[in-house]
Short mmCIF file of C-alpha atoms in Angstrom, two decimals:
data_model
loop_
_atom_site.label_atom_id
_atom_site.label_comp_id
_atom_site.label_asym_id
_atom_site.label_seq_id
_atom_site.Cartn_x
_atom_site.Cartn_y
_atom_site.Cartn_z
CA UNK A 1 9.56 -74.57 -1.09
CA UNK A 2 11.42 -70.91 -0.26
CA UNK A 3 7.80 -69.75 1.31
CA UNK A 4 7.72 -73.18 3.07
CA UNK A 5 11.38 -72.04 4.32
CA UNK A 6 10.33 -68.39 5.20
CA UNK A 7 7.63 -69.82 6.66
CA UNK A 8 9.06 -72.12 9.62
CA UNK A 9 11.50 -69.62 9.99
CA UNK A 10 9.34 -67.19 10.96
CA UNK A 11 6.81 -69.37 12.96
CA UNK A 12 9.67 -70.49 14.63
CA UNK A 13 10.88 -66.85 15.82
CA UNK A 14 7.08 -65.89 16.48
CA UNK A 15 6.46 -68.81 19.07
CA UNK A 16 9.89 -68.06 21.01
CA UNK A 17 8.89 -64.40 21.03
CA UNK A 18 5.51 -64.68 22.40
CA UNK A 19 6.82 -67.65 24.78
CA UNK A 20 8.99 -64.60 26.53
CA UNK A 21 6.53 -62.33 26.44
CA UNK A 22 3.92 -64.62 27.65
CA UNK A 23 6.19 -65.49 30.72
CA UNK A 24 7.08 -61.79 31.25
CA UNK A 25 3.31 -60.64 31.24
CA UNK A 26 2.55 -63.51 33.81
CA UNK A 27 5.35 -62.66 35.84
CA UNK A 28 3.68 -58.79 36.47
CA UNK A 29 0.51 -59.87 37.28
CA UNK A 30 1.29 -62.02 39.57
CA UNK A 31 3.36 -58.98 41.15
CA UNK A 32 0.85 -57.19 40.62
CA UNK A 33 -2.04 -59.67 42.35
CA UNK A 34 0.54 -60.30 44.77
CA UNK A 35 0.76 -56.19 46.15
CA UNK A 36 -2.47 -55.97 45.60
CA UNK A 37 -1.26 -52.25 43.91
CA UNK A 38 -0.67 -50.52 47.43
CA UNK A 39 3.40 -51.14 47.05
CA UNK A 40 3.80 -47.40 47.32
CA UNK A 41 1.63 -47.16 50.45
CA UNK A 42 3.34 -50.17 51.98
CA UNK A 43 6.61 -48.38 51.56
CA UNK A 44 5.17 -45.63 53.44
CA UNK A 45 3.45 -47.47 56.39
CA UNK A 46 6.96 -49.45 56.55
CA UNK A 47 9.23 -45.81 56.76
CA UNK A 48 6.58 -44.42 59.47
CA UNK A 49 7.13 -47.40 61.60
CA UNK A 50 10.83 -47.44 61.36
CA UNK A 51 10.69 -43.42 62.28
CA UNK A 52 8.19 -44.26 65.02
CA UNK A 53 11.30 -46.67 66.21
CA UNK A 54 14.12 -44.18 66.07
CA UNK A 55 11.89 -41.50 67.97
CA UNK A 56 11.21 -43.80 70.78
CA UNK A 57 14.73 -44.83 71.08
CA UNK A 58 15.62 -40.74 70.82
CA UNK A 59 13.11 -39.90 73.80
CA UNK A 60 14.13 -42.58 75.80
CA UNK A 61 17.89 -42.60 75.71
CA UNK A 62 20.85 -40.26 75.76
CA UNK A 63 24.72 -40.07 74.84
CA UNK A 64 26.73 -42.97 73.10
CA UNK A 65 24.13 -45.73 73.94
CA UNK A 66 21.49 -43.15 71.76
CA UNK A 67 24.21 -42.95 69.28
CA UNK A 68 24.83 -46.87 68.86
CA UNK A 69 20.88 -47.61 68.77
CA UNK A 70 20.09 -45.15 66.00
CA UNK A 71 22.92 -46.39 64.22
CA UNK A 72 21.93 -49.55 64.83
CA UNK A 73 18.20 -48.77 63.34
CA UNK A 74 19.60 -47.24 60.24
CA UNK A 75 19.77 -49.62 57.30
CA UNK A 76 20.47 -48.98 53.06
CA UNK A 77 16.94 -47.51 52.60
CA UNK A 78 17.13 -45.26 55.44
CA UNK A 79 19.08 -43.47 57.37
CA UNK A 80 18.96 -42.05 61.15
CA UNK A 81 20.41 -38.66 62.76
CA UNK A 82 20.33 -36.47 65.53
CA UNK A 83 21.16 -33.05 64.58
CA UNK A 84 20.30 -29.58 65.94
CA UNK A 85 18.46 -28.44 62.73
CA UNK A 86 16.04 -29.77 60.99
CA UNK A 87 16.67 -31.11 57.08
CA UNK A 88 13.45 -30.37 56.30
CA UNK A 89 10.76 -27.89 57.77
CA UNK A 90 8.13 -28.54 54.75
CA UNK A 91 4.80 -29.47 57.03
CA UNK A 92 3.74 -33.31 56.01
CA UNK A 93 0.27 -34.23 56.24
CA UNK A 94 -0.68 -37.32 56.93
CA UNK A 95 -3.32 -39.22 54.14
CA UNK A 96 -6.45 -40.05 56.09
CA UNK A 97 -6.28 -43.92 54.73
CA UNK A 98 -2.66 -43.75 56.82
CA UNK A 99 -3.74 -41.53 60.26
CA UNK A 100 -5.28 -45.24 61.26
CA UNK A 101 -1.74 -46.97 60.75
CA UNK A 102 -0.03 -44.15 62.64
CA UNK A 103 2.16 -45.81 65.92
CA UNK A 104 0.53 -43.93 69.13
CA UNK A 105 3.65 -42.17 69.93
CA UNK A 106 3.92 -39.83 66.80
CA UNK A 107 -0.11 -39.21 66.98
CA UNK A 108 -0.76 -35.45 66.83
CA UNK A 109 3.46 -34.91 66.73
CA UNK A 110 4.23 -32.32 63.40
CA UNK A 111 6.28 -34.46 60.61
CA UNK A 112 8.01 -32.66 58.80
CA UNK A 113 9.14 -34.40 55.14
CA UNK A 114 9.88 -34.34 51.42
CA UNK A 115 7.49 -35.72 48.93
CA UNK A 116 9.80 -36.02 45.85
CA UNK A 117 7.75 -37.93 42.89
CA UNK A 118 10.21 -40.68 41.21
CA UNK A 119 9.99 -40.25 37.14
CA UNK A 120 11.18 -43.35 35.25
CA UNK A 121 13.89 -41.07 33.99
CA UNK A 122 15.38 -40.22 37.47
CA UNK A 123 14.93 -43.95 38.67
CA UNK A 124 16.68 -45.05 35.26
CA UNK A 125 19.68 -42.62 35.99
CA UNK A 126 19.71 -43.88 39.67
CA UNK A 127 20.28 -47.60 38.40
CA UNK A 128 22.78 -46.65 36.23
CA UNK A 129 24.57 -43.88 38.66
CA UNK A 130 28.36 -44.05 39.46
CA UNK A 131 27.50 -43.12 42.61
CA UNK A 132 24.83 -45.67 43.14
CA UNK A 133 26.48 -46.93 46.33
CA UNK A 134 25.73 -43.12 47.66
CA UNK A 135 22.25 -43.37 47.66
CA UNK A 136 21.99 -46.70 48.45
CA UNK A 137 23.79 -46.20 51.83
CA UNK A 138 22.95 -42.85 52.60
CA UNK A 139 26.49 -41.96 54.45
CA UNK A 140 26.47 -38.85 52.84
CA UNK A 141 24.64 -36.58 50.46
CA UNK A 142 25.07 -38.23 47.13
CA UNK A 143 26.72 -36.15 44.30
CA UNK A 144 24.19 -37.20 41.91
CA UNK A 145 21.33 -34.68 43.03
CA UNK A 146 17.89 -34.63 41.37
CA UNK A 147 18.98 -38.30 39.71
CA UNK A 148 19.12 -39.80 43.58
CA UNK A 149 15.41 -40.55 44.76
CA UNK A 150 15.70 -39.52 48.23
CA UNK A 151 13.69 -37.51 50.97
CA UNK A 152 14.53 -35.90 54.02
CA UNK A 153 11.91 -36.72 57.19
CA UNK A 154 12.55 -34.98 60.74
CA UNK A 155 10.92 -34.65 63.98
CA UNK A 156 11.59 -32.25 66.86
CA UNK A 157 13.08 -34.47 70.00
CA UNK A 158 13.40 -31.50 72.44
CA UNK A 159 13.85 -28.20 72.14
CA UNK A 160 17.51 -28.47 71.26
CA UNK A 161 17.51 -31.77 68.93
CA UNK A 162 16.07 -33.11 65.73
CA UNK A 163 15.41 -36.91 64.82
CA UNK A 164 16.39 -36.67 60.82
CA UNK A 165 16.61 -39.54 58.51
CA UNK A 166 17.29 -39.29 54.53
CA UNK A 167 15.02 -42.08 53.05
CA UNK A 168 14.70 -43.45 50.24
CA UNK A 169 11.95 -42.23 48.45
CA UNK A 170 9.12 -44.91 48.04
CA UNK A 171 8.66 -45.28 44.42
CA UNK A 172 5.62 -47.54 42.26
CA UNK A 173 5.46 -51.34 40.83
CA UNK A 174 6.38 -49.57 37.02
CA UNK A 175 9.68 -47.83 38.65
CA UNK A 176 10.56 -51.13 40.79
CA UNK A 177 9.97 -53.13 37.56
CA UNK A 178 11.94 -51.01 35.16
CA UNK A 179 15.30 -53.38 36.04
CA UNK A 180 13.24 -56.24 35.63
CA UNK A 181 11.33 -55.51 31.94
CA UNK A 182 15.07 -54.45 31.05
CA UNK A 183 16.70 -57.60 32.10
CA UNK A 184 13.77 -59.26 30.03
CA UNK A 185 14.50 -57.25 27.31
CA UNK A 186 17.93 -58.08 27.76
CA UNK A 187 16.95 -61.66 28.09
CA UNK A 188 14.94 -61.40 24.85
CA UNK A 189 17.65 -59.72 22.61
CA UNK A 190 19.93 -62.47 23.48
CA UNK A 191 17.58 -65.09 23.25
CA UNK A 192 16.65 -64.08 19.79
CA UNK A 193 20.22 -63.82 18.64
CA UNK A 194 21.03 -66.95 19.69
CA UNK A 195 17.86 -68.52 17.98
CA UNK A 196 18.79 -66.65 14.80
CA UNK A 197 21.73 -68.21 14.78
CA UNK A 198 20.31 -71.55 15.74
CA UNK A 199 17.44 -71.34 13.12
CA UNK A 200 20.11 -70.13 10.20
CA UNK A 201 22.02 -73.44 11.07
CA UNK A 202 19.10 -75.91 10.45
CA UNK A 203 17.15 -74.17 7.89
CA UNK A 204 20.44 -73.61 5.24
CA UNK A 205 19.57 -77.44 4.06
CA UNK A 206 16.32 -76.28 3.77
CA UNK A 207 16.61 -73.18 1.83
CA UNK A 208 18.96 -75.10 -0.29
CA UNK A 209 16.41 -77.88 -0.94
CA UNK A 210 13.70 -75.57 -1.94
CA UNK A 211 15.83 -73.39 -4.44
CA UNK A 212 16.67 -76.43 -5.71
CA UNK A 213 13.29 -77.70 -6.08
CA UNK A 214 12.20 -74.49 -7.69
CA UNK A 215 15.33 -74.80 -10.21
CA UNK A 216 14.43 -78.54 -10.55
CA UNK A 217 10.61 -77.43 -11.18
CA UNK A 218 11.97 -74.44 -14.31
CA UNK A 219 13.66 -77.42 -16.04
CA UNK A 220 17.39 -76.62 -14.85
CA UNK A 221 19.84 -79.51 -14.46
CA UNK A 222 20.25 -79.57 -10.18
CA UNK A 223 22.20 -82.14 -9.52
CA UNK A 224 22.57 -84.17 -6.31
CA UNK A 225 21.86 -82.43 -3.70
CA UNK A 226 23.85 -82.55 -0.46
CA UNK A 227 22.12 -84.45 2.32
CA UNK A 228 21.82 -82.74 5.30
CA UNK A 229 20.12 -81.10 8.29
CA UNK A 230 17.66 -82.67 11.05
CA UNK A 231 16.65 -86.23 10.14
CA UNK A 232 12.90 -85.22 8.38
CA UNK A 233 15.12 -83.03 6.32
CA UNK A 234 17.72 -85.42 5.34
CA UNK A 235 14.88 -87.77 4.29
CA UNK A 236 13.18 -85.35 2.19
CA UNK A 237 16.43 -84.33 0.58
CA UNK A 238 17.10 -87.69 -0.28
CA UNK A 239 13.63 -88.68 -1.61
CA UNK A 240 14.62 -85.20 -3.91
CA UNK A 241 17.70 -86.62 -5.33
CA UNK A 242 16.04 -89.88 -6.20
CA UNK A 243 12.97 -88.01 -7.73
CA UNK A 244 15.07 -86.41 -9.86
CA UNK A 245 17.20 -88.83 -11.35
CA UNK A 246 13.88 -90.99 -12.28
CA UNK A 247 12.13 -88.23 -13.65
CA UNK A 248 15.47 -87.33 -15.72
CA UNK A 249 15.64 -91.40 -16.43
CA UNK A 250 12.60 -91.46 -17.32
CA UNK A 251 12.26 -88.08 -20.20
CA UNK A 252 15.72 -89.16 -21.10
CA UNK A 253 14.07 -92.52 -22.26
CA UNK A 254 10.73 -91.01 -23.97
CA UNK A 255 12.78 -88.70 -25.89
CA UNK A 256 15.47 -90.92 -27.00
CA UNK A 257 12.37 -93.86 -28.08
CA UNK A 258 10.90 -90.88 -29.66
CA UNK A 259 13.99 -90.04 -31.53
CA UNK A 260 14.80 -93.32 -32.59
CA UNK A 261 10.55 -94.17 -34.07
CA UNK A 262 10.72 -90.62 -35.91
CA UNK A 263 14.18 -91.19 -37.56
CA UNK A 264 13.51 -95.18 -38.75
CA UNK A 265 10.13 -93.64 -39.95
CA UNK A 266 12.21 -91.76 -42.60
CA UNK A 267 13.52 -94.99 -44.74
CA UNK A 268 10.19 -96.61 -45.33
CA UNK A 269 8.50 -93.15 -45.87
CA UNK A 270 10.99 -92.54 -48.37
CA UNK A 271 11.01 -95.93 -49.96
CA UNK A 272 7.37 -95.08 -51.00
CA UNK A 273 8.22 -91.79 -51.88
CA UNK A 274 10.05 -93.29 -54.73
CA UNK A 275 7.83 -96.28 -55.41
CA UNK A 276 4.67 -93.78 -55.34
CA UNK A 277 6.58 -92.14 -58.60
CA UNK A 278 5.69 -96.10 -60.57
CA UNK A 279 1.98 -95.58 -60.12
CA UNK A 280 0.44 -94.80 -63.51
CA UNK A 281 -2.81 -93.31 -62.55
CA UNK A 282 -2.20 -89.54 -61.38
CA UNK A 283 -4.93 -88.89 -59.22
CA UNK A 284 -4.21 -91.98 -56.68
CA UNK A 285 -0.28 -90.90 -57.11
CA UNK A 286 -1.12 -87.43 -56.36
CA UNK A 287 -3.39 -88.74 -52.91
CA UNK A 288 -0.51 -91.24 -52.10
CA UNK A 289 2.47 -88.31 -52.50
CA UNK A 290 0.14 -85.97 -50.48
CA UNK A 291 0.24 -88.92 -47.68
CA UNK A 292 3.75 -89.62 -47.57
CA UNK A 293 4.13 -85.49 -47.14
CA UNK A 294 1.86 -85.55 -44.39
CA UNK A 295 3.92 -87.96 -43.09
CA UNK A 296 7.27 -86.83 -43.84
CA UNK A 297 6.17 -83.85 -41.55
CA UNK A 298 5.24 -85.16 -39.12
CA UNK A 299 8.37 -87.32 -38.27
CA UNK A 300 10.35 -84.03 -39.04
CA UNK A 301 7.84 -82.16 -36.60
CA UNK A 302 8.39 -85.00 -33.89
CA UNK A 303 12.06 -84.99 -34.60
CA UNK A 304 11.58 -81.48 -33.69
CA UNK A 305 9.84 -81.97 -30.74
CA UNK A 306 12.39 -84.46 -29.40
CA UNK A 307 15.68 -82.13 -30.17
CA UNK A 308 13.69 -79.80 -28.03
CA UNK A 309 12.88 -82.03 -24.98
CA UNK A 310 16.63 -83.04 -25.45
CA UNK A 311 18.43 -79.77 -25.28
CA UNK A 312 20.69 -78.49 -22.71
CA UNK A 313 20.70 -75.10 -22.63
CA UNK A 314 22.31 -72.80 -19.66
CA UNK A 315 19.93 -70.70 -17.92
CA UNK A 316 20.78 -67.08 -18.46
CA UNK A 317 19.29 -63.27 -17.27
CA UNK A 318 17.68 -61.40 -20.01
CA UNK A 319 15.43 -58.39 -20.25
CA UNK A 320 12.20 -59.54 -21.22
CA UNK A 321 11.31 -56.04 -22.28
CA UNK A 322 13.90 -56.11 -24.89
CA UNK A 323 13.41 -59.52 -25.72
CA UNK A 324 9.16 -58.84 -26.86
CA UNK A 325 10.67 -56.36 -28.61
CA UNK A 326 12.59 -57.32 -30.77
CA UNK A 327 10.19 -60.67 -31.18
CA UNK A 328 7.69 -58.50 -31.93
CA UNK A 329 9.71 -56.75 -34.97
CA UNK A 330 10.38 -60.21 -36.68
CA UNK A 331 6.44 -60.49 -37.14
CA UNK A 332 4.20 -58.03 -38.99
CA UNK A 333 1.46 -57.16 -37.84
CA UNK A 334 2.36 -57.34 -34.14
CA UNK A 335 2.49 -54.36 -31.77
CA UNK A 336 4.11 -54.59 -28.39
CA UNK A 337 3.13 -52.30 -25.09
CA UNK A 338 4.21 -52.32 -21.67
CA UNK A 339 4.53 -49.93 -18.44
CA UNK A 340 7.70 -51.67 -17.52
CA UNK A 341 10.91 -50.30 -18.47
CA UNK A 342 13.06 -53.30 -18.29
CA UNK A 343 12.23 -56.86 -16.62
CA UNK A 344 15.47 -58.95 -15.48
CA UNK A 345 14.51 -62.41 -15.63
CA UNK A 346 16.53 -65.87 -15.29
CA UNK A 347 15.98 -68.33 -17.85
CA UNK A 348 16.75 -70.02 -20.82
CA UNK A 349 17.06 -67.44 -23.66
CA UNK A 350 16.89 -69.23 -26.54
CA UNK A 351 14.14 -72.09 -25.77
CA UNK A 352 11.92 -69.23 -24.58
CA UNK A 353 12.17 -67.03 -27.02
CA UNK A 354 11.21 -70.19 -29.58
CA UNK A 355 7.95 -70.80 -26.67
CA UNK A 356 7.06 -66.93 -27.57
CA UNK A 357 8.00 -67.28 -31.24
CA UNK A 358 5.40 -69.92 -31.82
CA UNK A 359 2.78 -68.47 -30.09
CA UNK A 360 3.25 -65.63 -32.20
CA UNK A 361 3.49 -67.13 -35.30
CA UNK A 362 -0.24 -68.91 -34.44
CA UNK A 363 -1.53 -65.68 -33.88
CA UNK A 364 -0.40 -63.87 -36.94
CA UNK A 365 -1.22 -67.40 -38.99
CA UNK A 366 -4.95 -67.58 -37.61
CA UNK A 367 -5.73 -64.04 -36.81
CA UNK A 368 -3.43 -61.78 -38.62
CA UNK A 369 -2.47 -59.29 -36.55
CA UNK A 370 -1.81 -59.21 -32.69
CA UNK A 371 -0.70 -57.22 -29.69
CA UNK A 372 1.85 -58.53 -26.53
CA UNK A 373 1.41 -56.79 -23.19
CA UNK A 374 4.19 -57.46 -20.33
CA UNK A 375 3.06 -57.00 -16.88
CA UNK A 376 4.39 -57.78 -13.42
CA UNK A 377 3.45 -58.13 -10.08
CA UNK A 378 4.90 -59.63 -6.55
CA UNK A 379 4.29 -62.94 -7.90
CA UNK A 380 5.44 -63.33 -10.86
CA UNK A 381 5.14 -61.77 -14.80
CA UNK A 382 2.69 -62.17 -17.30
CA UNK A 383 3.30 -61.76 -20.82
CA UNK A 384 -0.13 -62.16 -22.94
CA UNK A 385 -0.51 -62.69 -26.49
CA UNK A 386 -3.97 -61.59 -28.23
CA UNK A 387 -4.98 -62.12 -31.65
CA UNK A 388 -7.74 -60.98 -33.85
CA UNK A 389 -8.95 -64.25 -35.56
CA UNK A 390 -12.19 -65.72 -34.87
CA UNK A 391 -10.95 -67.39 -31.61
CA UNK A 392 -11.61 -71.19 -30.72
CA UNK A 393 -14.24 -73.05 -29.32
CA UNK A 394 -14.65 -72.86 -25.52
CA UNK A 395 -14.30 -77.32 -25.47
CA UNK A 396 -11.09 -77.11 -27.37
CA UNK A 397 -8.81 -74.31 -25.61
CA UNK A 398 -7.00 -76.87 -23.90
CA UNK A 399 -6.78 -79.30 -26.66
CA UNK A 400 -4.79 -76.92 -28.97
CA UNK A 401 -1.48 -77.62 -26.73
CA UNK A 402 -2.18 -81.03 -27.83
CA UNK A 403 0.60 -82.37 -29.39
CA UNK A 404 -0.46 -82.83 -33.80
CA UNK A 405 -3.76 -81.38 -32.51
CA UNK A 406 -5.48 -78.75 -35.34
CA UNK A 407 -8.32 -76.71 -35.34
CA UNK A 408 -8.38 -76.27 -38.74
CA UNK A 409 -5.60 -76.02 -42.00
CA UNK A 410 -5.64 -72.30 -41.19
CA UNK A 411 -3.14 -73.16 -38.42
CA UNK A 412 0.60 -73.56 -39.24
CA UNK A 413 3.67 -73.59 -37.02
CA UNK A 414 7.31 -73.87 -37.80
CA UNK A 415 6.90 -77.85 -37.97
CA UNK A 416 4.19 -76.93 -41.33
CA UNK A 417 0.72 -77.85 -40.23
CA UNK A 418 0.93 -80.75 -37.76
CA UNK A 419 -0.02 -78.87 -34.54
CA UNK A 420 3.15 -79.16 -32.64
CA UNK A 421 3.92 -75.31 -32.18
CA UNK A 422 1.63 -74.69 -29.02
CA UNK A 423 2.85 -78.29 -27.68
CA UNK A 424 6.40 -76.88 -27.73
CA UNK A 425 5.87 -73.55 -26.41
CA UNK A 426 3.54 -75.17 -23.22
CA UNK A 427 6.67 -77.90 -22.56
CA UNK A 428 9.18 -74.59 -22.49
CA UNK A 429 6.80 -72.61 -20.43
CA UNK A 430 6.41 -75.28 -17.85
CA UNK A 431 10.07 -75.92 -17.79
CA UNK A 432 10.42 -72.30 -16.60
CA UNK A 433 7.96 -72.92 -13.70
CA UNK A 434 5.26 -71.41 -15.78
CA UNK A 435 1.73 -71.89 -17.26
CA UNK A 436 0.11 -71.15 -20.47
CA UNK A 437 -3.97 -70.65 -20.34
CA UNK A 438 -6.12 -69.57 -23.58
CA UNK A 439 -9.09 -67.70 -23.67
CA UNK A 440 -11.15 -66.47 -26.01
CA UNK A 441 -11.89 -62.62 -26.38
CA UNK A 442 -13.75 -59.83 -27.89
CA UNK A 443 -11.02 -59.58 -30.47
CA UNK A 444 -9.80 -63.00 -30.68
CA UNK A 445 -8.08 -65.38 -28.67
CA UNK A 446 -5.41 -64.46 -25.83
CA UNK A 447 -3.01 -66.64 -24.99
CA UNK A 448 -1.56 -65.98 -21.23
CA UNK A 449 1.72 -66.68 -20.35
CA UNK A 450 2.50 -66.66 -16.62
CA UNK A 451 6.32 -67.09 -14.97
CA UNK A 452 6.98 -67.37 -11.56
CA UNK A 453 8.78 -64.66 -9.64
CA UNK A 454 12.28 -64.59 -8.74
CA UNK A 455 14.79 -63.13 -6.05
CA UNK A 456 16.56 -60.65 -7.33
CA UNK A 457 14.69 -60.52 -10.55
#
């Protein structure tokens, strides 16, 4: 359930990511298809016509009514004077795909201009400029210098006059678009904080549905849980709650009929304890004692059994390295290794050191001696448990969690010899979340026990 949470949250960010991005990209290559990628020269053709203007209106008029109509052809990207020197007197040579374009009245007339190459960095300050406004209108030099794109065109008028204009200098689609991948990065920022926000909001009811499903699933008492969220959530949360409380129902029941079978068993097995001491011939009383001892331990070993399914015991953190060892130390015989230095784990202490404690006390009753490993990974830890008896047969390594189940006398658990040791330890180790496997080895048999991982473990 917490990777099913991680999981839509993340999808969820991914799609509204590549949804921008996807618009974005489309968005430039449609600019891109759309100025065919001759912006630049465009700019150009469009500043040669608009000096081609002001020249003819400089040869072809004179005093205020000159003055007015170069004013009047001036706009923000350029700007027109007449002035008796030149601003410029660097030679500009005209690109042979442009001499074609040129207007007939500047053909074979010397140009004389600035080619000042716009960096991203310069264009970036001249967005950003306090004196912006300068460059933009062109009224005077702007006090920003190299950070102001701007060139200087002029043309001799007579012998006396220059036509000059300060222009702003034409510039490419990636310096035109720089304001516009900002604003969408802009645009993005935001739109991923407010989906953050917005994806927090709905997916609390779900994060707290799936840690309580994974507490649920390692045997903890939940609880209701509160009800809440979108409507699929609130339906699944509810359909949680009920599963719960008819699962807990329903062990709650099997334990208690358990309970009550294994402790009315005791009065009759008694009452022919006693009347097994009247029978004369000591052979059949010795079979029939043997019987009711057999008996006797089983109800104590189901009595057992049900205490265990009925206990209530608060989940606390433990180090599991300290825990195998000292486990370990109550058993001879038993060695204990791991790389880990200490393992903080969430559980319940005492029902799983009783799971361990039995599957140690099979492996020193069938094989003697035996060796515990503790290991860990991203997923989870694994604490395995190998013996060196003569293992089990391949058909019966899952029957030996078997509740009663015995592969021969040699095996004895805390209950005597009625098989219920492994049963207990595999209903603790799925409680925790966990699994138990056997398999046979070299040495003997290895029992694995897995837990799943935790957050903050």
């Amino acid at each position: 359930m917490r990777k099913l949470h991680n999981t839509i949250a993340g999808q969820l960010m991914i799609l509204i990511i590549g949804t921008v991005l996807l618009s974005q990209v489309i968005i430039l290559v449609v600019f891109y298809v759309k100025t065919d990628g001759r912006l630049q020269e465009q700019q150009v053709r469009k500043i040669i016509e608009e000096v081609a203007t002001a020249y003819e209106i400089g040869r072809t008029t004179s005093g205020a009514e000159r003055d007015r109509l170069i004013r009047a052809t001036s706009d923000p990207d350029i700007r027109f004077y007449i002035d008796d020197l030149p601003l410029t007197q660097n030679r500009f040579d005209i690109p042979d795909d442009h001499i074609g374009n040129m207007p007939e009245i500047l053909s074979g007339r010397p140009i004389f201009a600035t080619d000042n190459t716009v960096s991203s960095l310069s264009i970036w300050e001249f967005w950003f400029a306090d004196g912006i406004e300068d460059c933009l209108v062109l009224e005077e030099l702007s006090d920003q210098g190299d950070a102001c794109p701007i060139d200087y065109v002029s043309i001799q008028l007579n012998e006396k006059e220059w036509l000059n204009a300060r222009v702003s200098s034409p510039v490419d689609e990636l310096v035109i678009l720089l304001p516009v991948i900002l604003s969408a990065g802009l645009t993005l920022l935001g739109i991923l904080l407010v989906v953050t926000i917005i994806v927090k909001r709905f997916t609390a009811p779900l994060r707290t549905l799936s840690l309580a499903a994974e507490r649920f699933g390692q045997g903890d008492a939940v609880g209701y849980v509160k009800v809440e969220g979108p409507n699929e959530l609130r339906s699944m949360t509810a359909a949680f709650n009920t599963m719960q409380e008819r699962l807990r129902r329903f062990v709650e029941d099997r334990t208690k009929m358990l309970a009550a079978v294994s402790h009315d068993l005791r009065t009759p097995i008694t009452s022919l304890r006693l009347r097994a001491e009247f029978i004369k011939d000591p052979e059949l009383k010795s079979d029939v004692i043997k019987t009711l001892e057999d008996m006797d331990s089983m109800v104590e070993g189901c009595l057992a059994f049900a205490k265990q399914e009925a206990q209530k015991e608060k989940s606390e953190t433990i180090n599991l390295v300290e825990t195998l060892s000292i486990l370990a130390r109550e058993f001879p015989g038993v060695a204990f290794s791991t790389n880990l230095k200490a393992y903080r784990y969430l559980c319940r202490p005492v029902s799983l050191r009783r799971a361990i404690r039995n599957v140690l006390e099979n492996a020193v009753n069938y094989g003697n001696r035996a060796h515990i490993t503790l290991d860990s990974d991203d997923y989870g830890v694994s604490i395995e448990i190998v013996d060196e008896g003569p293992g089990v047969p391949d058909e019966m390594l899952d029957d030996i969690f078997e509740p009663f189940f015995r592969v021969d006398e040699a095996r004895n658990t805390e209950t005597g010899n009625v098989g219920l040791g492994l049963a207990i330890a595999r209903t603790i180790v799925h409680k925790h979340g966990g699994t138990i496997r056997a398999t046979n080895v070299l040495s003997g048999l290895k029992l694995r026990i897995w837990l799943p991982g935790q957050e903050n473990s």
